[in-house]
PDB file of C-alpha atoms in Angstrom:
ATOM      1  CA  MET A   6      26.928 -45.433 -63.494  1.00 49.00           C
ATOM      2  CA  ASN A   7      25.246 -46.923 -66.022  1.00 57.00           C
ATOM      3  CA  SER A   8      23.023 -45.125 -68.076  1.00 57.00           C
ATOM      4  CA  LYS A   9      19.739 -46.687 -67.155  1.00 71.00           C
ATOM      5  CA  SER A  10      16.813 -44.774 -65.935  1.00 77.00           C
ATOM      6  CA  LYS A  11      16.671 -44.985 -61.571  1.00 81.00           C
ATOM      7  CA  LYS A  12      12.962 -45.656 -60.407  1.00 90.00           C
ATOM      8  CA  ARG A  13      12.679 -45.307 -57.009  1.00 93.00           C
ATOM      9  CA  LEU A  14       9.863 -47.721 -55.428  1.00 96.00           C
ATOM     10  CA  SER A  15       6.693 -46.070 -54.382  1.00 97.00           C
ATOM     11  CA  ILE A  16       4.371 -46.282 -51.496  1.00 98.00           C
ATOM     12  CA  ASP A  17       1.914 -48.753 -53.492  1.00 98.00           C
ATOM     13  CA  GLU A  18       4.342 -50.886 -54.348  1.00 98.00           C
ATOM     14  CA  LEU A  19       6.368 -51.183 -51.236  1.00 98.00           C
ATOM     15  CA  LYS A  20       2.826 -51.773 -49.834  1.00 98.00           C
ATOM     16  CA  SER A  21       1.866 -54.798 -52.319  1.00 98.00           C
ATOM     17  CA  TYR A  22       4.772 -57.063 -50.808  1.00 98.00           C
ATOM     18  CA  PRO A  23       3.673 -59.137 -48.560  1.00 98.00           C
ATOM     19  CA  GLY A  24       4.181 -57.813 -44.428  1.00 97.00           C
ATOM     20  CA  PHE A  25       3.880 -54.211 -45.683  1.00 98.00           C
ATOM     21  CA  GLU A  26      -0.039 -53.983 -46.505  1.00 97.00           C
ATOM     22  CA  ASN A  27      -0.512 -52.157 -43.458  1.00 98.00           C
ATOM     23  CA  TYR A  28       2.310 -49.663 -43.353  1.00 98.00           C
ATOM     24  CA  THR A  29       0.216 -46.121 -42.689  1.00 98.00           C
ATOM     25  CA  ASP A  30       2.415 -43.444 -45.787  1.00 98.00           C
ATOM     26  CA  GLU A  31       4.853 -42.125 -43.540  1.00 98.00           C
ATOM     27  CA  MET A  32       6.044 -45.519 -42.436  1.00 98.00           C
ATOM     28  CA  ALA A  33       6.331 -46.296 -45.919  1.00 98.00           C
ATOM     29  CA  GLU A  34       8.721 -43.247 -46.980  1.00 98.00           C
ATOM     30  CA  GLU A  35      10.734 -43.930 -44.420  1.00 98.00           C
ATOM     31  CA  THR A  36      11.247 -47.633 -45.270  1.00 98.00           C
ATOM     32  CA  ILE A  37      11.729 -46.496 -49.235  1.00 98.00           C
ATOM     33  CA  ALA A  38      14.000 -44.277 -47.737  1.00 98.00           C
ATOM     34  CA  SER A  39      16.292 -46.884 -45.844  1.00 98.00           C
ATOM     35  CA  LEU A  40      15.956 -48.756 -48.578  1.00 97.00           C
ATOM     36  CA  GLU A  41      17.348 -46.418 -51.410  1.00 96.00           C
ATOM     37  CA  ALA A  42      19.816 -45.323 -48.529  1.00 96.00           C
ATOM     38  CA  LEU A  43      21.006 -49.280 -47.710  1.00 96.00           C
ATOM     39  CA  SER A  44      21.275 -49.357 -51.548  1.00 94.00           C
ATOM     40  CA  ILE A  45      23.677 -46.534 -52.776  1.00 94.00           C
ATOM     41  CA  LEU A  46      25.899 -47.974 -49.543  1.00 97.00           C
ATOM     42  CA  PHE A  47      26.404 -51.515 -51.465  1.00 97.00           C
ATOM     43  CA  TYR A  48      26.589 -49.509 -54.470  1.00 96.00           C
ATOM     44  CA  GLU A  49      29.411 -47.937 -53.381  1.00 97.00           C
ATOM     45  CA  TYR A  50      31.434 -50.545 -51.460  1.00 97.00           C
ATOM     46  CA  TYR A  51      30.307 -52.433 -54.806  1.00 97.00           C
ATOM     47  CA  GLN A  52      32.658 -49.874 -57.008  1.00 97.00           C
ATOM     48  CA  LYS A  53      35.300 -49.178 -54.288  1.00 97.00           C
ATOM     49  CA  THR A  54      35.988 -53.297 -54.934  1.00 97.00           C
ATOM     50  CA  ILE A  55      36.191 -53.093 -58.434  1.00 96.00           C
ATOM     51  CA  GLN A  56      38.331 -49.956 -58.303  1.00 95.00           C
ATOM     52  CA  GLU A  57      40.654 -52.162 -55.867  1.00 94.00           C
ATOM     53  CA  LYS A  58      40.813 -55.105 -57.844  1.00 93.00           C
ATOM     54  CA  GLU A  59      41.554 -53.456 -60.505  1.00 92.00           C
ATOM     55  CA  ARG A  60      44.650 -51.182 -58.860  1.00 90.00           C
ATOM     56  CA  LEU A  61      46.139 -54.484 -57.264  1.00 90.00           C
ATOM     57  CA  LYS A  62      46.041 -56.386 -61.193  1.00 87.00           C
ATOM     58  CA  ASN A  63      47.647 -53.122 -62.326  1.00 88.00           C
ATOM     59  CA  ILE A  64      50.943 -53.305 -59.334  1.00 87.00           C
ATOM     60  CA  SER A  65      51.198 -57.318 -60.182  1.00 84.00           C
ATOM     61  CA  LEU A  66      51.163 -56.632 -63.946  1.00 78.00           C
ATOM     62  CA  LYS A  67      54.541 -54.370 -63.253  1.00 70.00           C
TER      63      LYS A  67
END
């Protein structure tokens, strides 16, 4: 991972987007948690893809 500081989306930030204005704080928190989990899954998949490409590159060089 890089050294950039990670900032979690706040409830107020989420509610500022169209379609989320009327969410309760509980709904917003659940949505933020879901988005956070999804972004972690995508990041882990991306990292595995990079590792696999590197592994295949190393195999082809041998």
